Amino acid sequence: MFILGGVAYEQQVSTDQEHLEETGTTMAPRTRDSLISWWKLKPHCLVYLLLALSYLLIIILFGIVISNELKLPSEVKKLHTQLQINNELFPCGSRSREWEYFHGGCYFFSVQDATWHTAKDHCEEKNSTLVVIHDLPKQNFLQSRTRGHRHWIGLTDENNEGQWRWIDGTSYRTSFKNWKTGEPNNYDRGEDCALMDGPGIWNDMSCNSKAFYVCEKPLPS
Ligand SMILES: [Ca+2]
Ligand SMILES: [Ca+2]
């Protein structure tokens, strides 16, 4: 086959060479005809090639979209489950794990002591306020968590002696109270800030004294 093919090729070359010599042209007729045909067909070939590539691209993109659509529900479900777990474990937010949840509110118990005004500033830096005690359940919760250590609360008569005010504007006169017997006594005429003393009962002390403190903020929506 190879030998026969080689003979045919040599014959063709010889024929083309003879033609070139006869006509004085520089290109064999069959080669020239082939090139002319190819140049005529070239635009059509390019169009078909581009169409084929376009279809292929569309099929690939369609496959990717379908694949993502199928993945999405499982990813959403996984995220939803993770959020539920986080909400159950950390209702005040997974990034606020030092905050404790109680009855719709979040509470921060300091591990360092500070003056009343510094404590107030620290709470505000955390987008919260010193705690306001509205009722006995909240008092009991705070009492159990403060474990007998002194903690500042958001109650002061600094602006007007004897006129106690909660820092969130809650009415002092009509609201819950838990003063220690004989308190507030404004001892030495210099006690204007309230704290939970000893077993949780309240006492007024100098605002410049140092104690731990409790901040509170609403449950994140
Ligand atoms: Ca006072
Ligand atoms: Ca006192």
PDB file of C-alpha atoms and ligand atoms in Angstrom:
ATOM      1  CA  MET A   1       0.000   0.000   0.000  1.00  0.00           C
ATOM      2  CA  PHE A   2       2.750   2.355   0.972  1.00  0.00           C
ATOM      3  CA  ILE A   3       4.680   1.545  -2.175  1.00  0.00           C
ATOM      4  CA  LEU A   4       1.551   1.923  -4.333  1.00  0.00           C
ATOM      5  CA  GLY A   5       0.707   5.149  -2.567  1.00  0.00           C
ATOM      6  CA  GLY A   6       4.257   6.361  -3.143  1.00  0.00           C
ATOM      7  CA  VAL A   7       4.041   5.559  -6.849  1.00  0.00           C
ATOM      8  CA  ALA A   8       0.695   7.403  -7.158  1.00  0.00           C
ATOM      9  CA  TYR A   9       2.147  10.384  -5.356  1.00  0.00           C
ATOM     10  CA  GLU A  10       5.200  10.411  -7.613  1.00  0.00           C
ATOM     11  CA  GLN A  11       2.950  10.196 -10.678  1.00  0.00           C
ATOM     12  CA  GLN A  12       0.841  13.115  -9.415  1.00  0.00           C
ATOM     13  CA  VAL A  13       3.943  15.158  -8.678  1.00  0.00           C
ATOM     14  CA  SER A  14       5.280  14.356 -12.081  1.00  0.00           C
ATOM     15  CA  THR A  15       1.989  15.318 -13.760  1.00  0.00           C
ATOM     16  CA  ASP A  16       1.816  18.557 -11.829  1.00  0.00           C
ATOM     17  CA  GLN A  17       5.449  19.292 -12.642  1.00  0.00           C
ATOM     18  CA  GLU A  18       4.800  18.723 -16.302  1.00  0.00           C
ATOM     19  CA  HIS A  19       1.812  21.021 -16.172  1.00  0.00           C
ATOM     20  CA  LEU A  20       3.853  23.679 -14.449  1.00  0.00           C
ATOM     21  CA  GLU A  21       6.498  23.421 -17.125  1.00  0.00           C
ATOM     22  CA  GLU A  22       3.887  23.569 -19.909  1.00  0.00           C
ATOM     23  CA  THR A  23       1.877  26.480 -18.508  1.00  0.00           C
ATOM     24  CA  GLY A  24       4.730  28.342 -16.867  1.00  0.00           C
ATOM     25  CA  THR A  25       2.584  28.835 -13.687  1.00  0.00           C
ATOM     26  CA  THR A  26       3.939  28.357 -10.190  1.00  0.00           C
ATOM     27  CA  MET A  27       1.128  26.239  -8.736  1.00  0.00           C
ATOM     28  CA  ALA A  28      -0.271  22.814  -9.622  1.00  0.00           C
ATOM     29  CA  PRO A  29      -3.914  22.976 -10.862  1.00  0.00           C
ATOM     30  CA  ARG A  30      -5.257  20.499  -8.336  1.00  0.00           C
ATOM     31  CA  THR A  31      -3.582  22.324  -5.463  1.00  0.00           C
ATOM     32  CA  ARG A  32      -4.856  25.626  -6.736  1.00  0.00           C
ATOM     33  CA  ASP A  33      -8.387  24.271  -7.164  1.00  0.00           C
ATOM     34  CA  SER A  34      -8.303  22.866  -3.645  1.00  0.00           C
ATOM     35  CA  LEU A  35      -7.221  26.202  -2.216  1.00  0.00           C
ATOM     36  CA  ILE A  36      -9.882  28.073  -4.187  1.00  0.00           C
ATOM     37  CA  SER A  37     -12.548  25.658  -2.930  1.00  0.00           C
ATOM     38  CA  TRP A  38     -11.305  26.018   0.652  1.00  0.00           C
ATOM     39  CA  TRP A  39     -11.343  29.823   0.450  1.00  0.00           C
ATOM     40  CA  LYS A  40     -14.888  29.679  -0.902  1.00  0.00           C
ATOM     41  CA  LEU A  41     -15.991  27.386   1.914  1.00  0.00           C
ATOM     42  CA  LYS A  42     -14.025  29.146   4.673  1.00  0.00           C
ATOM     43  CA  PRO A  43     -16.744  31.674   5.722  1.00  0.00           C
ATOM     44  CA  HIS A  44     -19.305  28.871   5.989  1.00  0.00           C
ATOM     45  CA  CYS A  45     -16.932  26.718   8.023  1.00  0.00           C
ATOM     46  CA  LEU A  46     -16.257  29.573  10.427  1.00  0.00           C
ATOM     47  CA  VAL A  47     -19.986  30.195  10.896  1.00  0.00           C
ATOM     48  CA  TYR A  48     -20.624  26.512  11.611  1.00  0.00           C
ATOM     49  CA  LEU A  49     -17.679  26.391  13.979  1.00  0.00           C
ATOM     50  CA  LEU A  50     -18.867  29.453  15.892  1.00  0.00           C
ATOM     51  CA  LEU A  51     -22.405  28.080  16.076  1.00  0.00           C
ATOM     52  CA  ALA A  52     -21.110  24.776  17.424  1.00  0.00           C
ATOM     53  CA  LEU A  53     -19.008  26.566  20.054  1.00  0.00           C
ATOM     54  CA  SER A  54     -22.002  28.733  21.040  1.00  0.00           C
ATOM     55  CA  TYR A  55     -24.222  25.688  21.496  1.00  0.00           C
ATOM     56  CA  LEU A  56     -21.513  24.003  23.528  1.00  0.00           C
ATOM     57  CA  LEU A  57     -21.133  27.084  25.731  1.00  0.00           C
ATOM     58  CA  ILE A  58     -24.896  27.307  26.256  1.00  0.00           C
ATOM     59  CA  ILE A  59     -25.060  23.638  27.241  1.00  0.00           C
ATOM     60  CA  ILE A  60     -22.183  24.074  29.730  1.00  0.00           C
ATOM     61  CA  LEU A  61     -23.762  27.201  31.278  1.00  0.00           C
ATOM     62  CA  PHE A  62     -27.145  25.501  31.481  1.00  0.00           C
ATOM     63  CA  GLY A  63     -25.521  22.544  33.245  1.00  0.00           C
ATOM     64  CA  ILE A  64     -23.808  24.868  35.759  1.00  0.00           C
ATOM     65  CA  VAL A  65     -27.076  26.719  36.494  1.00  0.00           C
ATOM     66  CA  ILE A  66     -29.008  23.487  36.999  1.00  0.00           C
ATOM     67  CA  SER A  67     -26.244  22.136  39.234  1.00  0.00           C
ATOM     68  CA  ASN A  68     -26.291  25.305  41.400  1.00  0.00           C
ATOM     69  CA  GLU A  69     -30.087  25.249  41.576  1.00  0.00           C
ATOM     70  CA  LEU A  70     -29.967  21.700  42.878  1.00  0.00           C
ATOM     71  CA  LYS A  71     -27.275  22.577  45.421  1.00  0.00           C
ATOM     72  CA  LEU A  72     -29.025  25.746  46.713  1.00  0.00           C
ATOM     73  CA  PRO A  73     -31.857  24.153  48.749  1.00  0.00           C
ATOM     74  CA  SER A  74     -29.441  21.910  50.644  1.00  0.00           C
ATOM     75  CA  GLU A  75     -27.111  24.860  51.357  1.00  0.00           C
ATOM     76  CA  VAL A  76     -30.046  26.993  52.523  1.00  0.00           C
ATOM     77  CA  LYS A  77     -31.292  24.151  54.703  1.00  0.00           C
ATOM     78  CA  LYS A  78     -27.811  23.708  56.213  1.00  0.00           C
ATOM     79  CA  LEU A  79     -27.525  27.442  56.967  1.00  0.00           C
ATOM     80  CA  HIS A  80     -31.029  27.528  58.432  1.00  0.00           C
ATOM     81  CA  THR A  81     -30.192  24.599  60.743  1.00  0.00           C
ATOM     82  CA  GLN A  82     -26.943  26.277  61.804  1.00  0.00           C
ATOM     83  CA  LEU A  83     -28.813  29.513  62.564  1.00  0.00           C
ATOM     84  CA  GLN A  84     -31.363  27.625  64.646  1.00  0.00           C
ATOM     85  CA  ILE A  85     -28.568  25.959  66.641  1.00  0.00           C
ATOM     86  CA  ASN A  86     -26.823  29.319  67.146  1.00  0.00           C
ATOM     87  CA  ASN A  87     -30.078  30.968  68.251  1.00  0.00           C
ATOM     88  CA  GLU A  88     -30.757  28.208  70.743  1.00  0.00           C
ATOM     89  CA  LEU A  89     -27.229  28.176  72.139  1.00  0.00           C
ATOM     90  CA  PHE A  90     -26.590  31.918  71.874  1.00  0.00           C
ATOM     91  CA  PRO A  91     -29.904  33.813  71.720  1.00  0.00           C
ATOM     92  CA  CYS A  92     -28.025  37.112  72.195  1.00  0.00           C
ATOM     93  CA  GLY A  93     -25.956  36.380  69.071  1.00  0.00           C
ATOM     94  CA  SER A  94     -23.126  33.965  68.343  1.00  0.00           C
ATOM     95  CA  ARG A  95     -20.746  36.950  68.363  1.00  0.00           C
ATOM     96  CA  SER A  96     -21.993  38.052  71.817  1.00  0.00           C
ATOM     97  CA  ARG A  97     -21.356  34.855  73.749  1.00  0.00           C
ATOM     98  CA  GLU A  98     -20.458  36.755  76.907  1.00  0.00           C
ATOM     99  CA  TRP A  99     -24.047  38.040  77.038  1.00  0.00           C
ATOM    100  CA  GLU A 100     -26.671  36.009  78.896  1.00  0.00           C
ATOM    101  CA  TYR A 101     -30.286  35.812  77.879  1.00  0.00           C
ATOM    102  CA  PHE A 102     -33.152  36.335  80.330  1.00  0.00           C
ATOM    103  CA  HIS A 103     -36.837  37.112  79.581  1.00  0.00           C
ATOM    104  CA  GLY A 104     -36.307  38.927  76.284  1.00  0.00           C
ATOM    105  CA  GLY A 105     -33.159  40.770  77.354  1.00  0.00           C
ATOM    106  CA  CYS A 106     -29.393  40.232  77.181  1.00  0.00           C
ATOM    107  CA  TYR A 107     -27.121  40.816  80.167  1.00  0.00           C
ATOM    108  CA  PHE A 108     -23.388  41.341  80.510  1.00  0.00           C
ATOM    109  CA  PHE A 109     -21.683  40.740  83.855  1.00  0.00           C
ATOM    110  CA  SER A 110     -18.331  42.521  84.077  1.00  0.00           C
ATOM    111  CA  VAL A 111     -15.231  40.732  85.251  1.00  0.00           C
ATOM    112  CA  GLN A 112     -13.499  43.979  86.212  1.00  0.00           C
ATOM    113  CA  ASP A 113     -14.578  46.598  88.701  1.00  0.00           C
ATOM    114  CA  ALA A 114     -15.016  50.253  87.857  1.00  0.00           C
ATOM    115  CA  THR A 115     -16.545  53.476  89.167  1.00  0.00           C
ATOM    116  CA  TRP A 116     -20.253  54.005  88.434  1.00  0.00           C
ATOM    117  CA  HIS A 117     -19.570  56.491  85.599  1.00  0.00           C
ATOM    118  CA  THR A 118     -16.888  54.310  84.017  1.00  0.00           C
ATOM    119  CA  ALA A 119     -19.247  51.332  84.233  1.00  0.00           C
ATOM    120  CA  LYS A 120     -21.986  53.405  82.569  1.00  0.00           C
ATOM    121  CA  ASP A 121     -19.582  54.376  79.768  1.00  0.00           C
ATOM    122  CA  HIS A 122     -18.478  50.769  79.266  1.00  0.00           C
ATOM    123  CA  CYS A 123     -22.096  49.664  78.875  1.00  0.00           C
ATOM    124  CA  GLU A 124     -22.771  52.436  76.358  1.00  0.00           C
ATOM    125  CA  GLU A 125     -19.704  51.388  74.364  1.00  0.00           C
ATOM    126  CA  LYS A 126     -21.380  47.986  74.096  1.00  0.00           C
ATOM    127  CA  ASN A 127     -24.614  49.605  72.836  1.00  0.00           C
ATOM    128  CA  SER A 128     -26.296  48.887  76.162  1.00  0.00           C
ATOM    129  CA  THR A 129     -27.054  50.562  79.509  1.00  0.00           C
ATOM    130  CA  LEU A 130     -26.450  49.790  83.156  1.00  0.00           C
ATOM    131  CA  VAL A 131     -29.157  47.356  84.214  1.00  0.00           C
ATOM    132  CA  VAL A 132     -32.581  48.592  85.314  1.00  0.00           C
ATOM    133  CA  ILE A 133     -34.467  46.281  87.704  1.00  0.00           C
ATOM    134  CA  HIS A 134     -38.180  46.390  86.979  1.00  0.00           C
ATOM    135  CA  ASP A 135     -39.464  43.405  88.949  1.00  0.00           C
ATOM    136  CA  LEU A 136     -38.716  40.530  91.320  1.00  0.00           C
ATOM    137  CA  PRO A 137     -37.959  37.862  88.651  1.00  0.00           C
ATOM    138  CA  LYS A 138     -35.281  40.118  87.176  1.00  0.00           C
ATOM    139  CA  GLN A 139     -33.965  40.871  90.670  1.00  0.00           C
ATOM    140  CA  ASN A 140     -33.764  37.121  91.390  1.00  0.00           C
ATOM    141  CA  PHE A 141     -31.981  36.433  88.092  1.00  0.00           C
ATOM    142  CA  LEU A 142     -29.397  39.159  88.753  1.00  0.00           C
ATOM    143  CA  GLN A 143     -29.033  38.104  92.369  1.00  0.00           C
ATOM    144  CA  SER A 144     -28.251  34.517  91.348  1.00  0.00           C
ATOM    145  CA  ARG A 145     -25.695  35.656  88.798  1.00  0.00           C
ATOM    146  CA  THR A 146     -23.889  38.301  90.877  1.00  0.00           C
ATOM    147  CA  ARG A 147     -23.282  35.725  93.632  1.00  0.00           C
ATOM    148  CA  GLY A 148     -22.959  38.153  96.501  1.00  0.00           C
ATOM    149  CA  HIS A 149     -20.483  40.484  94.741  1.00  0.00           C
ATOM    150  CA  ARG A 150     -21.206  44.197  94.510  1.00  0.00           C
ATOM    151  CA  HIS A 151     -22.518  45.242  91.078  1.00  0.00           C
ATOM    152  CA  TRP A 152     -23.522  48.731  89.959  1.00  0.00           C
ATOM    153  CA  ILE A 153     -27.057  49.193  88.631  1.00  0.00           C
ATOM    154  CA  GLY A 154     -28.521  52.050  86.586  1.00  0.00           C
ATOM    155  CA  LEU A 155     -29.976  54.035  89.510  1.00  0.00           C
ATOM    156  CA  THR A 156     -28.681  57.403  90.811  1.00  0.00           C
ATOM    157  CA  ASP A 157     -29.693  60.532  92.722  1.00  0.00           C
ATOM    158  CA  GLU A 158     -26.562  62.401  91.633  1.00  0.00           C
ATOM    159  CA  ASN A 159     -28.470  65.256  90.006  1.00  0.00           C
ATOM    160  CA  ASN A 160     -30.872  65.899  92.861  1.00  0.00           C
ATOM    161  CA  GLU A 161     -30.246  64.410  96.299  1.00  0.00           C
ATOM    162  CA  GLY A 162     -32.968  62.003  97.315  1.00  0.00           C
ATOM    163  CA  GLN A 163     -34.614  62.077  93.869  1.00  0.00           C
ATOM    164  CA  TRP A 164     -33.634  58.667  92.550  1.00  0.00           C
ATOM    165  CA  ARG A 165     -33.829  58.108  88.798  1.00  0.00           C
ATOM    166  CA  TRP A 166     -33.443  55.021  86.641  1.00  0.00           C
ATOM    167  CA  ILE A 167     -31.193  55.773  83.668  1.00  0.00           C
ATOM    168  CA  ASP A 168     -33.749  54.491  81.137  1.00  0.00           C
ATOM    169  CA  GLY A 169     -36.432  56.881  82.447  1.00  0.00           C
ATOM    170  CA  THR A 170     -38.434  54.195  84.263  1.00  0.00           C
ATOM    171  CA  SER A 171     -40.463  55.810  87.072  1.00  0.00           C
ATOM    172  CA  TYR A 172     -38.641  55.244  90.349  1.00  0.00           C
ATOM    173  CA  ARG A 173     -41.622  56.115  92.522  1.00  0.00           C
ATOM    174  CA  THR A 174     -43.896  53.405  91.144  1.00  0.00           C
ATOM    175  CA  SER A 175     -41.337  50.762  90.211  1.00  0.00           C
ATOM    176  CA  PHE A 176     -39.882  47.742  92.057  1.00  0.00           C
ATOM    177  CA  LYS A 177     -37.424  48.444  94.920  1.00  0.00           C
ATOM    178  CA  ASN A 178     -35.152  46.200  96.973  1.00  0.00           C
ATOM    179  CA  TRP A 179     -33.197  48.509  99.307  1.00  0.00           C
ATOM    180  CA  LYS A 180     -31.378  47.095 102.291  1.00  0.00           C
ATOM    181  CA  THR A 181     -32.987  48.167 105.572  1.00  0.00           C
ATOM    182  CA  GLY A 182     -31.832  51.714 106.398  1.00  0.00           C
ATOM    183  CA  GLU A 183     -30.741  52.420 102.802  1.00  0.00           C
ATOM    184  CA  PRO A 184     -30.412  54.606 100.891  1.00  0.00           C
ATOM    185  CA  ASN A 185     -28.751  56.639 103.646  1.00  0.00           C
ATOM    186  CA  ASN A 186     -26.480  58.990 101.628  1.00  0.00           C
ATOM    187  CA  TYR A 187     -23.782  58.174 104.139  1.00  0.00           C
ATOM    188  CA  ASP A 188     -21.423  61.037 104.821  1.00  0.00           C
ATOM    189  CA  ARG A 189     -23.511  63.051 102.339  1.00  0.00           C
ATOM    190  CA  GLY A 190     -21.690  61.427  99.496  1.00  0.00           C
ATOM    191  CA  GLU A 191     -23.598  58.368  98.245  1.00  0.00           C
ATOM    192  CA  ASP A 192     -25.423  58.956  94.969  1.00  0.00           C
ATOM    193  CA  CYS A 193     -25.115  55.695  93.025  1.00  0.00           C
ATOM    194  CA  ALA A 194     -26.873  52.396  93.709  1.00  0.00           C
ATOM    195  CA  LEU A 195     -25.478  48.881  93.582  1.00  0.00           C
ATOM    196  CA  MET A 196     -26.527  45.369  94.396  1.00  0.00           C
ATOM    197  CA  ASP A 197     -24.780  44.702  97.674  1.00  0.00           C
ATOM    198  CA  GLY A 198     -24.056  41.417  99.379  1.00  0.00           C
ATOM    199  CA  PRO A 199     -26.929  39.027  98.659  1.00  0.00           C
ATOM    200  CA  GLY A 200     -28.453  41.323  96.041  1.00  0.00           C
ATOM    201  CA  ILE A 201     -30.123  43.946  98.195  1.00  0.00           C
ATOM    202  CA  TRP A 202     -29.529  47.540  97.173  1.00  0.00           C
ATOM    203  CA  ASN A 203     -27.301  50.139  98.787  1.00  0.00           C
ATOM    204  CA  ASP A 204     -26.264  53.644  97.812  1.00  0.00           C
ATOM    205  CA  MET A 205     -22.538  54.273  97.717  1.00  0.00           C
ATOM    206  CA  SER A 206     -20.099  56.890  96.492  1.00  0.00           C
ATOM    207  CA  CYS A 207     -20.142  56.927  92.683  1.00  0.00           C
ATOM    208  CA  ASN A 208     -16.329  56.920  92.823  1.00  0.00           C
ATOM    209  CA  SER A 209     -16.238  53.580  94.614  1.00  0.00           C
ATOM    210  CA  LYS A 210     -15.365  50.586  92.484  1.00  0.00           C
ATOM    211  CA  ALA A 211     -17.617  47.602  91.882  1.00  0.00           C
ATOM    212  CA  PHE A 212     -18.503  45.155  89.145  1.00  0.00           C
ATOM    213  CA  TYR A 213     -21.452  46.122  86.944  1.00  0.00           C
ATOM    214  CA  VAL A 214     -24.255  44.674  84.838  1.00  0.00           C
ATOM    215  CA  CYS A 215     -25.140  45.957  81.360  1.00  0.00           C
ATOM    216  CA  GLU A 216     -28.361  45.107  79.548  1.00  0.00           C
ATOM    217  CA  LYS A 217     -29.678  45.411  76.015  1.00  0.00           C
ATOM    218  CA  PRO A 218     -32.736  44.149  74.175  1.00  0.00           C
ATOM    219  CA  LEU A 219     -32.642  40.797  72.411  1.00  0.00           C
ATOM    220  CA  PRO A 220     -31.345  41.336  68.857  1.00  0.00           C
ATOM    221  CA  SER A 221     -34.208  41.303  66.352  1.00  0.00           C
TER     222      SER A 221
HETATM  223 CA    CA B   1     -27.453  60.530  97.525  1.00  0.00          CA
HETATM  224 CA    CA B   2     -25.556  53.701 101.732  1.00  0.00          CA
END
